[in-house]
CSV table of C-alpha atoms and ligand atoms in Angstrom, one decimal:
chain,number,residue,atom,x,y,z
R,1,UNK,CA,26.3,-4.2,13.9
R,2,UNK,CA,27.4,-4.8,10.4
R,3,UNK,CA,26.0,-7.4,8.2
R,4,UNK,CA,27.7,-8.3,4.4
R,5,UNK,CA,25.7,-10.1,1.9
R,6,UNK,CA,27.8,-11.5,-0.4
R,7,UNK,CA,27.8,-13.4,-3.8
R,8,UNK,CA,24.6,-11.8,-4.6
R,9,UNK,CA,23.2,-13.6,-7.6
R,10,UNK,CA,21.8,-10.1,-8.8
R,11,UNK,CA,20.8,-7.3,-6.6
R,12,UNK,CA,17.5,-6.0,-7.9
R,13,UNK,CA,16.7,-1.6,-8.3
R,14,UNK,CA,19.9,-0.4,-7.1
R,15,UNK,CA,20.2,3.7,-7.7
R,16,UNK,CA,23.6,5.9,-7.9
R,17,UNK,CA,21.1,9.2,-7.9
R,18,UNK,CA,17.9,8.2,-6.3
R,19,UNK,CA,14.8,9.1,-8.1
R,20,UNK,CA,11.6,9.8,-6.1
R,21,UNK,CA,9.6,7.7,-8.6
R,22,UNK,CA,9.5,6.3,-11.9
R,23,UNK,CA,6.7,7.6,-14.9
R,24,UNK,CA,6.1,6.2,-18.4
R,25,UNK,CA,8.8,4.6,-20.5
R,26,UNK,CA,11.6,4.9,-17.3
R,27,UNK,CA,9.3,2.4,-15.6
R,28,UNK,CA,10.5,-0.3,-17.6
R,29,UNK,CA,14.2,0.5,-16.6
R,30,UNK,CA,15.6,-1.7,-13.1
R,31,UNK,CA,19.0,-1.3,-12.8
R,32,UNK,CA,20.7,-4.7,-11.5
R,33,UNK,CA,24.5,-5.7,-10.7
R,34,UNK,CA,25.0,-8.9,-11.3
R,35,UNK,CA,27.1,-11.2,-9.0
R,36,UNK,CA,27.3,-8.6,-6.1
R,37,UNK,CA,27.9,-7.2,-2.4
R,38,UNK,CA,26.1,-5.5,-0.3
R,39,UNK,CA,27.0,-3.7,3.6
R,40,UNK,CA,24.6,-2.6,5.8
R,41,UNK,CA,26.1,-0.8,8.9
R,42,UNK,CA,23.5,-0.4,11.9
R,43,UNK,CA,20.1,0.2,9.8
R,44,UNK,CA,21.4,1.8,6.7
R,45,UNK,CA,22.9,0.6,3.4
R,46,UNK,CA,26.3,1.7,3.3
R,47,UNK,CA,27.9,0.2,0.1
R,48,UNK,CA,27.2,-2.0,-2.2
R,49,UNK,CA,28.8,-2.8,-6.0
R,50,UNK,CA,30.5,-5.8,-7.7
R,51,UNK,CA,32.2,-8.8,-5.9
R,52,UNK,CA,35.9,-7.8,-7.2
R,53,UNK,CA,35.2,-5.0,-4.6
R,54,UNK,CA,34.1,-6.4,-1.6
R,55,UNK,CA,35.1,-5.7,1.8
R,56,UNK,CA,36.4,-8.4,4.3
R,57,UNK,CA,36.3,-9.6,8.0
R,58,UNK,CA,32.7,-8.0,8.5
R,59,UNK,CA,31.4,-9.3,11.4
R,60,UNK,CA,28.5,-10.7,9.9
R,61,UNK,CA,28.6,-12.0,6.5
R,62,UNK,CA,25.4,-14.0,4.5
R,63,UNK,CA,26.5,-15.7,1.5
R,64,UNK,CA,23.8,-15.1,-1.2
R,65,UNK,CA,24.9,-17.6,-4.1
R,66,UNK,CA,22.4,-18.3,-6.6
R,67,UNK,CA,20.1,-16.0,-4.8
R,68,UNK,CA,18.7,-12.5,-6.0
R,69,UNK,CA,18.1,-9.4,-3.4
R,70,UNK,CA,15.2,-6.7,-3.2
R,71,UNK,CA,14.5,-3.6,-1.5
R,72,UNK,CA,11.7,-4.4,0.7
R,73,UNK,CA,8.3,-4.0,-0.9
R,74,UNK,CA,6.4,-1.0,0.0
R,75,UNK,CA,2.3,-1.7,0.6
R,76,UNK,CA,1.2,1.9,0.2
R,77,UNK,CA,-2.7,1.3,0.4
R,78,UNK,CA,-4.1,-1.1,3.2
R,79,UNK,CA,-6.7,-1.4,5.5
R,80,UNK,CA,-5.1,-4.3,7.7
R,81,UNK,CA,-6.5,-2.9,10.9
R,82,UNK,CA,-9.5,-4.8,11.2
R,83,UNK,CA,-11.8,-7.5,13.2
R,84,UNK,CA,-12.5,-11.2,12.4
R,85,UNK,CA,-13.3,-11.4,8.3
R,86,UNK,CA,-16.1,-11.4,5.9
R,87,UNK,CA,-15.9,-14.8,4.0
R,88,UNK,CA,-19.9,-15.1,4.4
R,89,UNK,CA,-19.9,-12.1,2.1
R,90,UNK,CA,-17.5,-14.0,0.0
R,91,UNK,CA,-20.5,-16.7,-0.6
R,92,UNK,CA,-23.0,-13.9,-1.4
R,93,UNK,CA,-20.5,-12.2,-3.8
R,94,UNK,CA,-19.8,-16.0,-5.2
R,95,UNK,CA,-23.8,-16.3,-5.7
R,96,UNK,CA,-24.2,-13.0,-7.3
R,97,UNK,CA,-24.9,-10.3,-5.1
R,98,UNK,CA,-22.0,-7.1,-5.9
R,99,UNK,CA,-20.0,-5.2,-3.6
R,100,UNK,CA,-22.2,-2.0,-3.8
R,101,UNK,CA,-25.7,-4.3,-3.1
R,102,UNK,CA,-23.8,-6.1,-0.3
R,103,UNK,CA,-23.1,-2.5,1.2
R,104,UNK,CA,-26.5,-1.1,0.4
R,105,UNK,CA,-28.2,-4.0,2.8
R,106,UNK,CA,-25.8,-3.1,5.8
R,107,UNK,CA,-23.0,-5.1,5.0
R,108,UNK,CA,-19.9,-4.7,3.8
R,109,UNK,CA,-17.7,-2.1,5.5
R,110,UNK,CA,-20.7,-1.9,8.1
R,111,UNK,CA,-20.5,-5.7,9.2
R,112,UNK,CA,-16.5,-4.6,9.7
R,113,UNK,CA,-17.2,-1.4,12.0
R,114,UNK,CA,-19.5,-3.6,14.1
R,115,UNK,CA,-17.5,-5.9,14.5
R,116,UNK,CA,-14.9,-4.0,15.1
R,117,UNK,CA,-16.6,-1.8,17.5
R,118,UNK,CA,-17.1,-4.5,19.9
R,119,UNK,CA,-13.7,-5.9,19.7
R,120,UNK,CA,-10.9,-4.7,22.4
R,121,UNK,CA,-8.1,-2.8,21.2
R,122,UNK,CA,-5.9,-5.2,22.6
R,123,UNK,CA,-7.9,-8.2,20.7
R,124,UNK,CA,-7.7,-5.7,17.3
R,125,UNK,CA,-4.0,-5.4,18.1
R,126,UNK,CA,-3.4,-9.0,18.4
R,127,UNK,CA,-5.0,-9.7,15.5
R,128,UNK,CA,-3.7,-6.9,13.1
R,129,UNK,CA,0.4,-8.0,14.6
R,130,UNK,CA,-0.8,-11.6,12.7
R,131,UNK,CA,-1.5,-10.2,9.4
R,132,UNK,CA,1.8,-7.6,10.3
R,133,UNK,CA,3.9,-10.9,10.6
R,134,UNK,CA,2.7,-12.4,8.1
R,135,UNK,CA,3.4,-9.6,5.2
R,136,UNK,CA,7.0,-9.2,6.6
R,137,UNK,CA,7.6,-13.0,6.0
R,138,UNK,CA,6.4,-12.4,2.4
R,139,UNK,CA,8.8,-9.3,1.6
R,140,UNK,CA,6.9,-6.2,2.7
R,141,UNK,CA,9.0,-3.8,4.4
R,142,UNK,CA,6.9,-0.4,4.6
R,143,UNK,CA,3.0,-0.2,5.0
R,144,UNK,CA,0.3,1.9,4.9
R,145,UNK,CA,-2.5,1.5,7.0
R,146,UNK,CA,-6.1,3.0,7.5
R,147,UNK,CA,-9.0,3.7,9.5
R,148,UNK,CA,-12.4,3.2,8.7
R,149,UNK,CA,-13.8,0.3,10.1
R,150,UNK,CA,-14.4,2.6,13.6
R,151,UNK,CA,-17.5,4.9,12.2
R,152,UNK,CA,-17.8,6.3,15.8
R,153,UNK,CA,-15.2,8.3,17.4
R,154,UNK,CA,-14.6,6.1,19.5
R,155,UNK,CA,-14.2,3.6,17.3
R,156,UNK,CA,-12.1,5.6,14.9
R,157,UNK,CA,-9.5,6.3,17.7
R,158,UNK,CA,-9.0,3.1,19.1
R,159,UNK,CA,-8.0,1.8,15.4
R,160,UNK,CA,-5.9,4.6,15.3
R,161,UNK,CA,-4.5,4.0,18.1
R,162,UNK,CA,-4.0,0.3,17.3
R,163,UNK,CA,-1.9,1.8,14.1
R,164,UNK,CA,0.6,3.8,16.5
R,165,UNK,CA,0.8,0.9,18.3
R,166,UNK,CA,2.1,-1.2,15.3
R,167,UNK,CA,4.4,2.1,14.7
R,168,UNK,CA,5.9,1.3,17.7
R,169,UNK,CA,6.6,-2.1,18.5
R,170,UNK,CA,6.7,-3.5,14.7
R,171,UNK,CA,10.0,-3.5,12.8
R,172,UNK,CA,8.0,-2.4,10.0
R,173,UNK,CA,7.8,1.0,9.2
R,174,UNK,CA,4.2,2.1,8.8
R,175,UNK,CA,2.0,5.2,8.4
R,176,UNK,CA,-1.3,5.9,9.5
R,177,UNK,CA,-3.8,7.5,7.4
R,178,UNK,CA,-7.2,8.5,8.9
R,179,UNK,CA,-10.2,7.5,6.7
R,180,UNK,CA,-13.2,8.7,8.4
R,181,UNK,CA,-15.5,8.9,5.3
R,182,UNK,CA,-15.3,5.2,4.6
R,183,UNK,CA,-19.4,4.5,4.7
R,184,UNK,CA,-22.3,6.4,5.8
R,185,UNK,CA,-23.4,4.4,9.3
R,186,UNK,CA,-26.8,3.3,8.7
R,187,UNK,CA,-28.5,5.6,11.5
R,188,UNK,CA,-27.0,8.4,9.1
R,189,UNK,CA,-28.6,7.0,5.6
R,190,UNK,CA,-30.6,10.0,4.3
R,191,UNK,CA,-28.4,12.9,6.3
R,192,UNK,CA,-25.0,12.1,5.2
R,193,UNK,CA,-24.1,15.6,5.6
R,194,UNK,CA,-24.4,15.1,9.5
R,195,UNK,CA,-21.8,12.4,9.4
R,196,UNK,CA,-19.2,14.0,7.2
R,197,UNK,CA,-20.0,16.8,9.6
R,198,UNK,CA,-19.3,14.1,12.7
R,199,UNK,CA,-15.7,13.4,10.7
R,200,UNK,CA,-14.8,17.3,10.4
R,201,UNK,CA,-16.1,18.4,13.9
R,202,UNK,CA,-15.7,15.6,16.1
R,203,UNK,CA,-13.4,12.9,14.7
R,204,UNK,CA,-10.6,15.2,12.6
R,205,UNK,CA,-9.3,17.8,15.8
R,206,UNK,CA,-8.6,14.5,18.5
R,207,UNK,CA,-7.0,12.5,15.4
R,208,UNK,CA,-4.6,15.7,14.6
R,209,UNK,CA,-4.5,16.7,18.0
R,210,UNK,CA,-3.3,13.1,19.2
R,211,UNK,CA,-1.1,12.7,15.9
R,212,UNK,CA,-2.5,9.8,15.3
R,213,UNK,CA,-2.0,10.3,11.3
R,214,UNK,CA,0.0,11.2,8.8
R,215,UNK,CA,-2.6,11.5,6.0
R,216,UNK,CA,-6.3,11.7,5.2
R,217,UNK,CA,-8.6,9.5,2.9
R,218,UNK,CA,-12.0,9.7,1.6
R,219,UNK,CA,-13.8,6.9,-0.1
R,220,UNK,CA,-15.3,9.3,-3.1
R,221,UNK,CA,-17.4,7.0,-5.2
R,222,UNK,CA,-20.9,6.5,-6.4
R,223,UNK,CA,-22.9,5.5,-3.4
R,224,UNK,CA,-20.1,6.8,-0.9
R,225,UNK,CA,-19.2,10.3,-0.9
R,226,UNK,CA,-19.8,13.0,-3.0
R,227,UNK,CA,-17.0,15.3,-4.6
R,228,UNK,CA,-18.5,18.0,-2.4
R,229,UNK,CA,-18.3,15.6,0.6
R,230,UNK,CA,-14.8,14.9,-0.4
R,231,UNK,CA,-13.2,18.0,-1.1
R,232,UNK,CA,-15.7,19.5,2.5
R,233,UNK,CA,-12.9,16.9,4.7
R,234,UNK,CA,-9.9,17.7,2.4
R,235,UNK,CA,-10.0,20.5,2.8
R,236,UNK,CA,-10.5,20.7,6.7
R,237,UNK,CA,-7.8,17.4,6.7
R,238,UNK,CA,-5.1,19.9,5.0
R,239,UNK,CA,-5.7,23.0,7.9
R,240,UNK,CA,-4.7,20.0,10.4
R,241,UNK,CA,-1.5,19.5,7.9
R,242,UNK,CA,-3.0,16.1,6.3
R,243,UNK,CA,-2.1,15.3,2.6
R,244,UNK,CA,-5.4,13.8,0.9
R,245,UNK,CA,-4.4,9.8,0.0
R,246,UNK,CA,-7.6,9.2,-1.5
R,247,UNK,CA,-10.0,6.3,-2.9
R,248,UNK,CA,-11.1,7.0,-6.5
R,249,UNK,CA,-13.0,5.8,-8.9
R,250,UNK,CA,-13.3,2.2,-8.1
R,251,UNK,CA,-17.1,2.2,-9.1
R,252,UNK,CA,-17.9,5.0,-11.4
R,253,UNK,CA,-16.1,7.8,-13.2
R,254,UNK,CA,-17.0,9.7,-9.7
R,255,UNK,CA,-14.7,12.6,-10.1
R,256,UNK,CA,-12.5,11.7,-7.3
R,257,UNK,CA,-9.7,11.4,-9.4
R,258,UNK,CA,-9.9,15.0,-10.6
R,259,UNK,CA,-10.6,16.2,-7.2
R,260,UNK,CA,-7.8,14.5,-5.4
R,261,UNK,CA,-5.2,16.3,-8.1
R,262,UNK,CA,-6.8,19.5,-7.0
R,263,UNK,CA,-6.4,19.3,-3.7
R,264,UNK,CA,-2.5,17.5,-4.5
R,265,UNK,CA,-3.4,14.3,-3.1
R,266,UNK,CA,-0.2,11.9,-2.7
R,267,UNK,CA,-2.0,9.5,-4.5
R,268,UNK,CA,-5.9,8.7,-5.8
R,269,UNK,CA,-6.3,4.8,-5.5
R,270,UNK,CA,-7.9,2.3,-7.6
R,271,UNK,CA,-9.0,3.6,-10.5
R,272,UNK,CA,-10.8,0.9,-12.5
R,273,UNK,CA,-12.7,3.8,-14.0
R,274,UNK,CA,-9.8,5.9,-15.8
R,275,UNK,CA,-10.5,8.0,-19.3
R,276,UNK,CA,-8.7,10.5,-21.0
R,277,UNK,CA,-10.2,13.2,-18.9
R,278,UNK,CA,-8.6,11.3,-15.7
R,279,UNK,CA,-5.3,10.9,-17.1
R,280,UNK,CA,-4.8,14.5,-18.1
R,281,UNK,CA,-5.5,15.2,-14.8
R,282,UNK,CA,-2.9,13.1,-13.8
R,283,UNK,CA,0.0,14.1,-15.8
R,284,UNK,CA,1.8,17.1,-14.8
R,285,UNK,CA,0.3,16.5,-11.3
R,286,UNK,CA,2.5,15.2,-8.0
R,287,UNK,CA,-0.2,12.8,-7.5
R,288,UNK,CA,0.7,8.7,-7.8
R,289,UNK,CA,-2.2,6.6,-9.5
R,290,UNK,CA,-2.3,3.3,-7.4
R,291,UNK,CA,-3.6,0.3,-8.4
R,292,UNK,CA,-5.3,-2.0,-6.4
R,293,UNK,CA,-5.6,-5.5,-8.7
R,294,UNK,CA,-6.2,-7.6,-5.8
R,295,UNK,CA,-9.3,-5.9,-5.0
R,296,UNK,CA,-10.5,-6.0,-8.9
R,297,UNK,CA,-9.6,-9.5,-8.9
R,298,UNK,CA,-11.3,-10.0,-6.2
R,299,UNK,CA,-14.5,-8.2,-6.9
R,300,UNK,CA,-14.6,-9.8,-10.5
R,301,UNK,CA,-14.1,-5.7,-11.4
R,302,UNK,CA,-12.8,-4.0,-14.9
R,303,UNK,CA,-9.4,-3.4,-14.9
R,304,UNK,CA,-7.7,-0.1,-14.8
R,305,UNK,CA,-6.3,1.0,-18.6
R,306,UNK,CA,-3.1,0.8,-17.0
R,307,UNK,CA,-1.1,0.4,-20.6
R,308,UNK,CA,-2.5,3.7,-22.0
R,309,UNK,CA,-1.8,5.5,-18.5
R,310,UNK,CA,2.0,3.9,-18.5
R,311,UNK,CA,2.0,5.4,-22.3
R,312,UNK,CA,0.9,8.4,-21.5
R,313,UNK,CA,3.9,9.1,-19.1
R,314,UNK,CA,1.9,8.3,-15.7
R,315,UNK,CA,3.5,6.7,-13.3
R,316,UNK,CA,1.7,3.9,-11.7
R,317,UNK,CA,1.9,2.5,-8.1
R,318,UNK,CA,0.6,-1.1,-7.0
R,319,UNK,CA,-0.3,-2.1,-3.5
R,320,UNK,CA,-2.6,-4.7,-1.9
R,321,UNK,CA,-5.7,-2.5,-0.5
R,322,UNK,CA,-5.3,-5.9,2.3
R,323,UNK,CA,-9.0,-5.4,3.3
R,324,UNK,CA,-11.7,-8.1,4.7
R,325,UNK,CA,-14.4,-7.1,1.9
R,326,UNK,CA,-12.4,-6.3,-1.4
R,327,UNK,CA,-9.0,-8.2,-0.8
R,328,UNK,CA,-8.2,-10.2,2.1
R,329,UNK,CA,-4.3,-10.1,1.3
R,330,UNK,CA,-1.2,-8.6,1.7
R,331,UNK,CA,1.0,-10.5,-0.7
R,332,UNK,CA,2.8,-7.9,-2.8
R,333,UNK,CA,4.3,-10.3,-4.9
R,334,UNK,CA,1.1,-11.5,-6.2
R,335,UNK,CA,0.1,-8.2,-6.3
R,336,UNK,CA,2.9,-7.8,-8.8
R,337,UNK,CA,1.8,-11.4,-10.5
R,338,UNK,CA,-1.9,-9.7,-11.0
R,339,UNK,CA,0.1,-6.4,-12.4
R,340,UNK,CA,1.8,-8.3,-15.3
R,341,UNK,CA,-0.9,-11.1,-16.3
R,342,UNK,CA,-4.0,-8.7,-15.7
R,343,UNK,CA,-2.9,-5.0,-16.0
R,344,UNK,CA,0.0,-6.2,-18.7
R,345,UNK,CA,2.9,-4.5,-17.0
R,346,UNK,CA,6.0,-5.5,-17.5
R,347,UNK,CA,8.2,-7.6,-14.4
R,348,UNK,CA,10.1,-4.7,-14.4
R,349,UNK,CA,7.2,-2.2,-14.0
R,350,UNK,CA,5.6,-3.9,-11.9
R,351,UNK,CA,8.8,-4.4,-9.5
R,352,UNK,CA,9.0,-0.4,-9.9
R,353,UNK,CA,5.7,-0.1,-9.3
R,354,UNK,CA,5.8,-2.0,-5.8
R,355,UNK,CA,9.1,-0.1,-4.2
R,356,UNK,CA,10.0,3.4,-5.2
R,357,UNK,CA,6.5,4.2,-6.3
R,358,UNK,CA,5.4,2.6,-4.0
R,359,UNK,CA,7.7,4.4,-1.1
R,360,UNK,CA,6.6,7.9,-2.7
R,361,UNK,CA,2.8,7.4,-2.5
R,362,UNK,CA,3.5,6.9,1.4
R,363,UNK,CA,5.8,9.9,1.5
R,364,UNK,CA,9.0,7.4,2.3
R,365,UNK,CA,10.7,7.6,-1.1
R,366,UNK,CA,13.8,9.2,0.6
R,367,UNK,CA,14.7,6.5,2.6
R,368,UNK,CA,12.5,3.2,1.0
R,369,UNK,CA,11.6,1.8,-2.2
R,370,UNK,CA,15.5,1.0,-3.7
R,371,UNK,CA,19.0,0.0,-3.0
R,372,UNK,CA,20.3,3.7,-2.5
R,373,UNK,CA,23.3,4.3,0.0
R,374,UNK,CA,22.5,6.0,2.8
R,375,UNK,CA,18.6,4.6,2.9
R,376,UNK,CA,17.1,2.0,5.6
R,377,UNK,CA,18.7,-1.4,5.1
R,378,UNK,CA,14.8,-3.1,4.6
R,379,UNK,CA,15.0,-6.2,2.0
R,380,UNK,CA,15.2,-9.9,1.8
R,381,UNK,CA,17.5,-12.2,0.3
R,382,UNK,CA,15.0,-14.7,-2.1
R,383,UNK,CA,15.7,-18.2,-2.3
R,384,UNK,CA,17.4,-19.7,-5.5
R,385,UNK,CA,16.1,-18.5,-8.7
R,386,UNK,CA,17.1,-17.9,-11.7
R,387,UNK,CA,16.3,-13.7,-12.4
R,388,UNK,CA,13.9,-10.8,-11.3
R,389,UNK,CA,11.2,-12.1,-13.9
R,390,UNK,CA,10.5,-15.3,-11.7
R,391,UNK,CA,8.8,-13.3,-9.0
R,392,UNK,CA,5.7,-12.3,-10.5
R,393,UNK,CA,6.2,-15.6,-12.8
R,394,UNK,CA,5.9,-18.4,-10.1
R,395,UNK,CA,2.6,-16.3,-8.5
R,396,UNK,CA,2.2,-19.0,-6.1
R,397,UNK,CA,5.6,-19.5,-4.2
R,398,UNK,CA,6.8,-17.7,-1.4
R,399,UNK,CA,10.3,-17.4,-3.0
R,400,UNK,CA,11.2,-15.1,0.3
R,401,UNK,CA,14.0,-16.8,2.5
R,402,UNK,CA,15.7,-13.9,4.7
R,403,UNK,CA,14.1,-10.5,5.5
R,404,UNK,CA,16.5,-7.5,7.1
R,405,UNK,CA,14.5,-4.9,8.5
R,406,UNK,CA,16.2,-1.4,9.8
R,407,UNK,CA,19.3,-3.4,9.1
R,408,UNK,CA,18.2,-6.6,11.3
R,409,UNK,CA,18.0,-10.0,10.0
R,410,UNK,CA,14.1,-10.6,10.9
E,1,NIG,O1,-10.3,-0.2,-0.8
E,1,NIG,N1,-13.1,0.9,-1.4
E,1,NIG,C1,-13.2,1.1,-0.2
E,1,NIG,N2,-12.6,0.4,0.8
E,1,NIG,C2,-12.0,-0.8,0.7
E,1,NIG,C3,-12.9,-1.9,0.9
E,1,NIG,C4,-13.3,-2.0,2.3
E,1,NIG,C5,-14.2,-3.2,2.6
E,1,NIG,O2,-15.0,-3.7,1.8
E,1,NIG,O3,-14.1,-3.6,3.8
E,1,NIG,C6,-11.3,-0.9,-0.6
E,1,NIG,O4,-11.6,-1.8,-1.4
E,2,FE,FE1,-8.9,0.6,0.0
């Protein structure tokens, strides 16, 4: 099937010579053609350029007028596998309690895996297809999703499981990354060695051995995991052919950020505590810092020092982190909204930050993450608005009118 959208106010990060991502000073650069056409044939892009050279009689044509069009976000860090919520938390946080004392009492990622671990898969499926849906409808076209809220084997599997499952029947593409070493189970507290032992020994050869992932996390952060924890299951992760994705950071200079460029992790994640030591670690490494500003919104954290790490020729990847305990959404346009009022990025870094870095910290830049010919046909037509900036401007619309997924209206 071929579809033509034509009349295209301005169609947003279109590349000639696709990049895999964008660092320092090129992040501000989005290339646009202004009152354009664009072909999809089956599920790819096959041309696209100005309106004096559009094709005719296409069997299916969309007139754009007025209206802008984006390559499908790309969510590279999410958790959106989980059961029920944590909104009583919410309260406690509201009342003063922080995320680490909440986690120290049993709650937290804890209250999740319990939840979780009497839930059905086909309940967890149900439920995770909901949130799915609903981050399609708001522009996300590529998604990263995580264990971690299993703890058991068990537990582990049957989110991972849940995660294929979305692989297969969801237009949306997705990968899996196995995040064993989210929390220390409470009947582990005071031999935490054991349980990354558990992850290694037990959980690590049936995830591989089922490929049920494509990548491996750790959380590595003060009152997590240790850097000798960490680089114990990155190491055994990368025998079983798993890049490190990691979490970083997010509490305390914790040395995951070093230790995720060492073992070449496709990307360390959040980052709130970045210094100059961090980002020379970064540069010169094939490792993309991702920001999570929902979840420091949300936690009432410090953010990032995401101007000097732009400056300092990083590049700099945003996604949601859609979790129940630090950000219970997937919205990646106000993802991009807390980029440019919090972080200070500009609309046009922040709309590079959430599609071709975001498509190479999930390994996808190849076929995601821009308006390149030859690569999946995932992006949405918005409704009327005046230019790219409006995005992140109006943070409260839903300025998403038409979704095409693998070349399919949605
Ligand atoms: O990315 N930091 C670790 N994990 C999640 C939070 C998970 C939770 O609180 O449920 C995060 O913020
Ligand atoms: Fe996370």
């Amino acid at each position: 099937m071929s579809i033509l959208i034509k009349n295209i106010k301005s169609l947003i990060q279109v590349e000639e010579n696709p990049v895999n991502y964008k660092a320092g000073k090129e992040m501000q650069n989005l290339a646009t053609i202004e009152n354009a056409y664009l072909l999809i044939e089956n599920s790819i892009i096959k041309d696209f350029g100005k309106m004096t050279n559009c094709p005719k009689n296409i069997e299916k044509e969309i007139d754009a007028s007025h209206k802008l069009v984006f390559p499908s976000y790309c969510d590279s860090h999410t958790h959106l596998v989980y059961a029920g919520s944590r909104e009583i938390e919410y309260k406690d946080k509201i009342m003063g309690l922080s995320y680490e004392e909440i986690a120290k009492r049993g709650g937290g990622i804890l209250n999740s895996a319990k939840l979780l671990q009497e839930t059905s898969e086909d309940s967890l499926y149900e439920q995770s297809m909901a949130r799915i849906n609903e981050i399609i409808s708001l522009g996300t076209g590529a998604v990263e999703i995580k264990s971690g809220y299993g703890l058991t084997v068990e537990a582990e599997l049957k989110m991972l499981r849940v995660i294929k499952r979305i692989k297969e029947t969801s237009p949306i593409t997705v990968k899996a990354t196995f995040l064993g070493a989210h929390a220390v189970p409470l009947d582990y507290r005071g031999k935490q060695e054991e349980f990354v032992e558990l992850v290694i020994n037990e959980m690590l050869p049936v995830v591989a051995s089922e490929g049920l992932a494509d990548y491996i996390d750790v959380f590595c952060d003060k009152g997590f995991f240790t850097v000798e924890d960490t680089e114990r299951i990155l190491m055994a992760g990368i025998k079983y052919g798993l890049r490190p994705k990691i979490h970083a950071n997010e509490l305390a200079f914790s040395g995951g950020i070093q230790t995720g460029v060492k073992y070449n992790a496709l990307s360390v994640d959040h980052l709130e505590f970045t210094g100059d030591e961090e980002i020379k670690a970064l540069l010169n490494s094939e490792t993309m810092p991702t920001l999570l500003p929902g979840a420091a919104f949300f936690l009432g954290m410090i953010d990032p020092p995401v101007r000097k790490m732009i400056n300092s020729g990083l590049p700099v990847c945003l996604a949601s982190d859609f979790n129940p305990g630090s950000s219970p959404s997937g919205n990646m346009k106000l993802i991009m909204s807390f980029g440019c009022v919090k972080l200070r990025m500009l609309p046009e870094e922040a709309i590079n930050a959430v599609t071709i870095n975001g498509a190479y910290a999930m390994g996808i830049q190849d076929t995601h993450g821009s308006i390149a010919k030859g690569k999946i046909a995932n992006l949405f037509i918005t409704k009327e608005i005046p230019g790219y900036e409006f995005m992140p401007y109006a943070y409260g619309s839903n300025l998403v009118e038409t979704v095409i997924l693998n070349g399919e209206i949605i």
